[in-house]
PDB file of C-alpha atoms in Angstrom:
ATOM      1  CA  MET I  73      23.965 -21.150 -13.900  1.00  0.00           C
ATOM      2  CA  PRO I  74      20.656 -19.656 -14.232  1.00  0.00           C
ATOM      3  CA  PRO I  75      17.923 -21.405 -12.435  1.00  0.00           C
ATOM      4  CA  SER I  76      16.129 -24.054 -14.661  1.00  0.00           C
ATOM      5  CA  SER I  77      12.753 -22.864 -15.848  1.00  0.00           C
ATOM      6  CA  LEU I  78      11.235 -25.691 -13.749  1.00  0.00           C
ATOM      7  CA  ALA I  79      12.977 -24.422 -10.839  1.00  0.00           C
ATOM      8  CA  ILE I  80      11.300 -20.877 -11.797  1.00  0.00           C
ATOM      9  CA  ALA I  81       8.088 -22.044 -11.655  1.00  0.00           C
ATOM     10  CA  ALA I  82       8.268 -24.006  -8.607  1.00  0.00           C
ATOM     11  CA  SER I  83       9.356 -20.906  -6.896  1.00  0.00           C
ATOM     12  CA  GLU I  84       6.953 -18.717  -8.189  1.00  0.00           C
ATOM     13  CA  PRO I  85       4.252 -18.388  -5.643  1.00  0.00           C
ATOM     14  CA  ASN I  86       0.589 -18.902  -6.654  1.00  0.00           C
ATOM     15  CA  GLY I  87      -1.296 -16.001  -7.012  1.00  0.00           C
ATOM     16  CA  ARG I  88       0.748 -13.287  -5.173  1.00  0.00           C
ATOM     17  CA  LEU I  89       2.425 -10.139  -7.561  1.00  0.00           C
ATOM     18  CA  MET I  90       5.537 -10.930  -8.670  1.00  0.00           C
ATOM     19  CA  PRO I  91       8.401  -8.354  -9.008  1.00  0.00           C
ATOM     20  CA  ARG I  92       8.941  -7.121 -12.029  1.00  0.00           C
ATOM     21  CA  ARG I  93       5.741  -8.015 -13.494  1.00  0.00           C
ATOM     22  CA  PRO I  94       2.448  -6.059 -14.175  1.00  0.00           C
ATOM     23  CA  VAL I  95       0.202  -4.804 -11.197  1.00  0.00           C
ATOM     24  CA  PRO I  96      -3.451  -5.056 -11.581  1.00  0.00           C
ATOM     25  CA  SER I  97      -5.348  -1.748 -12.487  1.00  0.00           C
ATOM     26  CA  LEU I  98      -6.508   0.444  -8.973  1.00  0.00           C
ATOM     27  CA  ARG I  99      -8.689   3.250  -9.224  1.00  0.00           C
ATOM     28  CA  VAL I 100     -10.524   4.482  -6.136  1.00  0.00           C
ATOM     29  CA  PRO I 101     -12.053   7.563  -5.232  1.00  0.00           C
ATOM     30  CA  THR I 102     -10.423  10.005  -2.909  1.00  0.00           C
ATOM     31  CA  LEU I 103     -11.260  12.329  -0.060  1.00  0.00           C
ATOM     32  CA  SER I 104      -9.585  15.088  -2.718  1.00  0.00           C
ATOM     33  CA  GLY I 105     -12.753  14.775  -4.561  1.00  0.00           C
ATOM     34  CA  ALA I 106     -11.384  13.265  -7.520  1.00  0.00           C
ATOM     35  CA  GLU I 107     -10.998   9.396  -8.407  1.00  0.00           C
ATOM     36  CA  TRP I 108      -7.063   7.876  -8.270  1.00  0.00           C
ATOM     37  CA  ASP I 109      -5.904   5.914 -11.031  1.00  0.00           C
ATOM     38  CA  LEU I 110      -2.679   4.000 -10.641  1.00  0.00           C
ATOM     39  CA  SER I 111      -2.309   4.301 -14.841  1.00  0.00           C
ATOM     40  CA  GLU I 112      -2.161   8.176 -14.215  1.00  0.00           C
ATOM     41  CA  GLN I 113       1.042   7.906 -12.020  1.00  0.00           C
ATOM     42  CA  ALA I 114       3.593   7.329 -14.691  1.00  0.00           C
ATOM     43  CA  SER I 115       4.941  10.869 -14.062  1.00  0.00           C
ATOM     44  CA  ASN I 116       6.432   9.648 -10.921  1.00  0.00           C
ATOM     45  CA  ARG I 117       9.755   7.677 -10.444  1.00  0.00           C
ATOM     46  CA  PHE I 118       7.877   5.377  -8.028  1.00  0.00           C
ATOM     47  CA  THR I 119       4.227   5.280  -6.965  1.00  0.00           C
ATOM     48  CA  MET I 120       4.049   3.735  -3.324  1.00  0.00           C
ATOM     49  CA  ILE I 121       0.517   2.414  -2.358  1.00  0.00           C
ATOM     50  CA  VAL I 122      -0.101   1.916   1.686  1.00  0.00           C
ATOM     51  CA  PHE I 123      -3.125   0.060   2.261  1.00  0.00           C
ATOM     52  CA  TYR I 124      -4.458   0.301   5.644  1.00  0.00           C
ATOM     53  CA  ARG I 125      -7.050  -1.269   7.748  1.00  0.00           C
ATOM     54  CA  GLY I 126      -9.426   1.642   8.049  1.00  0.00           C
ATOM     55  CA  PHE I 127     -10.549   3.839  10.736  1.00  0.00           C
ATOM     56  CA  HIS I 128     -11.299   0.779  13.087  1.00  0.00           C
ATOM     57  CA  CYS I 129      -6.974   0.362  13.527  1.00  0.00           C
ATOM     58  CA  PRO I 130      -5.029   2.146  16.276  1.00  0.00           C
ATOM     59  CA  VAL I 131      -1.358   0.888  14.675  1.00  0.00           C
ATOM     60  CA  CYS I 132      -3.089   2.525  11.316  1.00  0.00           C
ATOM     61  CA  GLN I 133      -3.046   5.888  13.120  1.00  0.00           C
ATOM     62  CA  THR I 134      -0.184   5.929  14.365  1.00  0.00           C
ATOM     63  CA  TYR I 135       1.414   4.249  10.900  1.00  0.00           C
ATOM     64  CA  THR I 136      -0.615   6.660   8.576  1.00  0.00           C
ATOM     65  CA  ARG I 137       0.461   9.697  10.971  1.00  0.00           C
ATOM     66  CA  GLU I 138       4.384   8.720  10.443  1.00  0.00           C
ATOM     67  CA  LEU I 139       3.220   8.449   6.443  1.00  0.00           C
ATOM     68  CA  ASP I 140       1.837  11.866   6.900  1.00  0.00           C
ATOM     69  CA  GLN I 141       4.318  13.691   8.754  1.00  0.00           C
ATOM     70  CA  LEU I 142       7.360  12.047   5.781  1.00  0.00           C
ATOM     71  CA  ALA I 143       5.379  12.957   3.099  1.00  0.00           C
ATOM     72  CA  SER I 144       7.261  15.764   2.108  1.00  0.00           C
ATOM     73  CA  GLU I 145      10.331  13.434   2.104  1.00  0.00           C
ATOM     74  CA  PHE I 146       8.982  11.110  -0.323  1.00  0.00           C
ATOM     75  CA  GLY I 147       7.460  13.840  -2.511  1.00  0.00           C
ATOM     76  CA  GLU I 148      11.488  15.062  -2.706  1.00  0.00           C
ATOM     77  CA  ARG I 149      12.390  11.856  -3.503  1.00  0.00           C
ATOM     78  CA  ASP I 150       9.560  11.732  -6.822  1.00  0.00           C
ATOM     79  CA  ILE I 151       7.680   9.006  -4.956  1.00  0.00           C
ATOM     80  CA  GLY I 152       4.088   9.746  -5.126  1.00  0.00           C
ATOM     81  CA  VAL I 153       2.136   8.529  -2.516  1.00  0.00           C
ATOM     82  CA  VAL I 154      -1.553   6.998  -1.457  1.00  0.00           C
ATOM     83  CA  ALA I 155      -3.119   5.810   1.406  1.00  0.00           C
ATOM     84  CA  ILE I 156      -6.140   3.209   0.878  1.00  0.00           C
ATOM     85  CA  SER I 157      -8.476   1.177   2.700  1.00  0.00           C
ATOM     86  CA  SER I 158     -11.807  -0.519   2.254  1.00  0.00           C
ATOM     87  CA  ASP I 159     -13.762   2.100   4.586  1.00  0.00           C
ATOM     88  CA  THR I 160     -16.750   4.093   3.276  1.00  0.00           C
ATOM     89  CA  ARG I 161     -15.895   7.666   2.372  1.00  0.00           C
ATOM     90  CA  GLU I 162     -17.503   8.950   6.028  1.00  0.00           C
ATOM     91  CA  ARG I 163     -14.972   6.262   7.773  1.00  0.00           C
ATOM     92  CA  ALA I 164     -12.027   7.622   5.624  1.00  0.00           C
ATOM     93  CA  GLU I 165     -13.247  11.090   6.463  1.00  0.00           C
ATOM     94  CA  MET I 166     -13.278  10.173   9.951  1.00  0.00           C
ATOM     95  CA  ALA I 167      -9.971   8.788   9.902  1.00  0.00           C
ATOM     96  CA  ARG I 168      -8.529  11.771   8.249  1.00  0.00           C
ATOM     97  CA  ASP I 169      -9.621  14.371  11.019  1.00  0.00           C
ATOM     98  CA  ARG I 170      -9.159  12.331  13.704  1.00  0.00           C
ATOM     99  CA  TRP I 171      -5.961  11.334  12.853  1.00  0.00           C
ATOM    100  CA  ARG I 172      -4.849  15.068  11.683  1.00  0.00           C
ATOM    101  CA  LEU I 173      -3.658  13.629   8.263  1.00  0.00           C
ATOM    102  CA  GLU I 174      -2.925  16.724   6.271  1.00  0.00           C
ATOM    103  CA  ASN I 175      -0.400  15.560   3.645  1.00  0.00           C
ATOM    104  CA  THR I 176      -1.252  12.582   2.517  1.00  0.00           C
ATOM    105  CA  LEU I 177      -3.908  11.419  -0.489  1.00  0.00           C
ATOM    106  CA  ILE I 178      -6.542   9.237   1.204  1.00  0.00           C
ATOM    107  CA  GLY I 179      -8.306   6.755  -0.998  1.00  0.00           C
ATOM    108  CA  TYR I 180     -11.255   4.544  -0.082  1.00  0.00           C
ATOM    109  CA  ASP I 181     -13.694   2.201  -1.276  1.00  0.00           C
ATOM    110  CA  LEU I 182     -11.429  -0.654  -2.101  1.00  0.00           C
ATOM    111  CA  GLY I 183     -13.412  -3.687  -2.970  1.00  0.00           C
ATOM    112  CA  ILE I 184     -12.678  -7.085  -1.347  1.00  0.00           C
ATOM    113  CA  GLY I 185     -12.182  -8.538  -4.838  1.00  0.00           C
ATOM    114  CA  LYS I 186      -9.611  -5.709  -5.539  1.00  0.00           C
ATOM    115  CA  ALA I 187      -7.846  -5.878  -2.618  1.00  0.00           C
ATOM    116  CA  ARG I 188      -7.585  -9.614  -3.111  1.00  0.00           C
ATOM    117  CA  GLU I 189      -5.839  -9.076  -6.746  1.00  0.00           C
ATOM    118  CA  TRP I 190      -3.460  -7.002  -5.177  1.00  0.00           C
ATOM    119  CA  GLY I 191      -2.595 -10.335  -2.748  1.00  0.00           C
ATOM    120  CA  LEU I 192      -3.937  -8.514   0.698  1.00  0.00           C
ATOM    121  CA  TYR I 193      -5.295 -10.846   3.242  1.00  0.00           C
ATOM    122  CA  ILE I 194      -8.798 -10.115   4.273  1.00  0.00           C
ATOM    123  CA  SER I 195     -10.443 -10.264   7.634  1.00  0.00           C
ATOM    124  CA  ALA I 196     -13.815 -10.437   9.145  1.00  0.00           C
ATOM    125  CA  SER I 197     -15.191  -8.045  11.978  1.00  0.00           C
ATOM    126  CA  ARG I 198     -14.636  -9.320  16.172  1.00  0.00           C
ATOM    127  CA  GLY I 199     -16.829  -6.387  16.774  1.00  0.00           C
ATOM    128  CA  LYS I 200     -15.224  -3.269  18.583  1.00  0.00           C
ATOM    129  CA  SER I 201     -11.180  -2.593  17.862  1.00  0.00           C
ATOM    130  CA  SER I 202      -9.257  -2.225  21.211  1.00  0.00           C
ATOM    131  CA  SER I 203      -9.943   1.467  20.360  1.00  0.00           C
ATOM    132  CA  GLY I 204     -13.624   0.957  20.542  1.00  0.00           C
ATOM    133  CA  VAL I 205     -14.530   1.662  16.781  1.00  0.00           C
ATOM    134  CA  GLU I 206     -16.493  -0.974  15.572  1.00  0.00           C
ATOM    135  CA  GLU I 207     -14.847  -3.118  12.596  1.00  0.00           C
ATOM    136  CA  PRO I 208     -16.403  -3.167   9.045  1.00  0.00           C
ATOM    137  CA  SER I 209     -18.226  -6.374   8.541  1.00  0.00           C
ATOM    138  CA  ILE I 210     -14.973  -7.423   6.280  1.00  0.00           C
ATOM    139  CA  PHE I 211     -11.599  -5.386   5.378  1.00  0.00           C
ATOM    140  CA  SER I 212      -8.571  -6.042   3.715  1.00  0.00           C
ATOM    141  CA  GLU I 213      -5.285  -6.356   6.327  1.00  0.00           C
ATOM    142  CA  PRO I 214      -2.453  -4.106   5.573  1.00  0.00           C
ATOM    143  CA  GLY I 215       0.037  -3.876   2.250  1.00  0.00           C
ATOM    144  CA  ILE I 216       3.046  -1.713   0.723  1.00  0.00           C
ATOM    145  CA  PHE I 217       3.674  -1.859  -3.088  1.00  0.00           C
ATOM    146  CA  VAL I 218       5.529   0.081  -4.644  1.00  0.00           C
ATOM    147  CA  VAL I 219       5.396   0.317  -8.611  1.00  0.00           C
ATOM    148  CA  ARG I 220       7.545   1.637 -11.382  1.00  0.00           C
ATOM    149  CA  PRO I 221       6.033   3.916 -14.051  1.00  0.00           C
ATOM    150  CA  ASP I 222       5.678   1.029 -16.267  1.00  0.00           C
ATOM    151  CA  MET I 223       3.049  -0.657 -14.056  1.00  0.00           C
ATOM    152  CA  THR I 224       5.528  -3.410 -12.963  1.00  0.00           C
ATOM    153  CA  LEU I 225       5.869  -4.322  -9.736  1.00  0.00           C
ATOM    154  CA  TYR I 226       9.287  -3.141  -7.532  1.00  0.00           C
ATOM    155  CA  TRP I 227       8.610  -3.733  -3.901  1.00  0.00           C
ATOM    156  CA  ALA I 228       5.980  -5.228  -1.943  1.00  0.00           C
ATOM    157  CA  SER I 229       5.047  -5.888   1.444  1.00  0.00           C
ATOM    158  CA  THR I 230       2.149  -7.659   3.011  1.00  0.00           C
ATOM    159  CA  SER I 231       0.606  -8.494   6.394  1.00  0.00           C
ATOM    160  CA  THR I 232      -1.706 -10.499   7.881  1.00  0.00           C
ATOM    161  CA  MET I 233      -2.363  -8.671  11.360  1.00  0.00           C
ATOM    162  CA  PRO I 234      -1.929  -4.920  12.085  1.00  0.00           C
ATOM    163  CA  PHE I 235       1.493  -5.164  13.371  1.00  0.00           C
ATOM    164  CA  ALA I 236       5.453  -5.608  12.008  1.00  0.00           C
ATOM    165  CA  ARG I 237       4.937  -3.365   9.208  1.00  0.00           C
ATOM    166  CA  PRO I 238       8.065  -1.474   7.527  1.00  0.00           C
ATOM    167  CA  HIS I 239       9.446   1.806   8.921  1.00  0.00           C
ATOM    168  CA  PHE I 240       8.676   4.629   6.325  1.00  0.00           C
ATOM    169  CA  LYS I 241      12.078   6.265   7.596  1.00  0.00           C
ATOM    170  CA  ASP I 242      13.955   3.594   6.679  1.00  0.00           C
ATOM    171  CA  MET I 243      12.107   3.305   3.346  1.00  0.00           C
ATOM    172  CA  LEU I 244      13.278   6.534   2.863  1.00  0.00           C
ATOM    173  CA  GLN I 245      17.371   5.118   3.336  1.00  0.00           C
ATOM    174  CA  ALA I 246      16.140   2.350   1.058  1.00  0.00           C
ATOM    175  CA  PHE I 247      15.088   4.795  -1.445  1.00  0.00           C
ATOM    176  CA  ASP I 248      18.290   6.650  -1.738  1.00  0.00           C
ATOM    177  CA  PHE I 249      20.179   3.446  -1.746  1.00  0.00           C
ATOM    178  CA  VAL I 250      18.022   2.219  -4.520  1.00  0.00           C
ATOM    179  CA  GLN I 251      17.814   5.551  -6.758  1.00  0.00           C
ATOM    180  CA  LYS I 252      21.616   5.955  -6.138  1.00  0.00           C
ATOM    181  CA  LEU I 253      22.831   2.523  -7.168  1.00  0.00           C
ATOM    182  CA  ASP I 254      19.781   2.138  -9.813  1.00  0.00           C
ATOM    183  CA  TYR I 255      19.181  -1.268  -7.457  1.00  0.00           C
ATOM    184  CA  PRO I 256      16.453  -3.833  -9.389  1.00  0.00           C
ATOM    185  CA  ALA I 257      13.334  -5.206  -7.882  1.00  0.00           C
ATOM    186  CA  ARG I 258      14.367  -8.210  -6.319  1.00  0.00           C
ATOM    187  CA  GLY I 259      12.324 -11.622  -5.699  1.00  0.00           C
ATOM    188  CA  GLU I 260      11.821 -12.020  -9.347  1.00  0.00           C
ATOM    189  CA  LEU I 261      11.766 -15.646  -9.528  1.00  0.00           C
TER     190      LEU I 261
END
């Protein structure tokens, strides 16, 4: 028996992006020199947007390096990937260069308002991070969003902290399963 409309309305989190529904627009400058626009990514089976905290975050360094090392495997599955932060261009360049990111498109200047639209948590600076890098005065916390070509949300994971993020190798296996069985987006109610 399908849930009543009252149950559906009550279960929908206020302000969260919902699977199978349109996502907000997203356009950011990238270190490649071009602007990246989500609406122009429709040729991919999926687009995976990896929001990271910024250059100050040592966990982000490890995480984006793992993503960078697996970039070709995502490409083989027709999954477009971009890593985006609220960092300035200068800080994004430092992250790319010092973290040795060679295969991942890096977006920057994500506005805090846009980060909130995507359901990301926002933090204020605590001064220097554990890696000794000054935190920006305000920045977004991490999240991963997988979007279908029709600009609807397929999969999302956000965090209030830099820790306990989905592993990209696990995600690759999940994408194989999803594509083999044409598995639908879940969490839609």
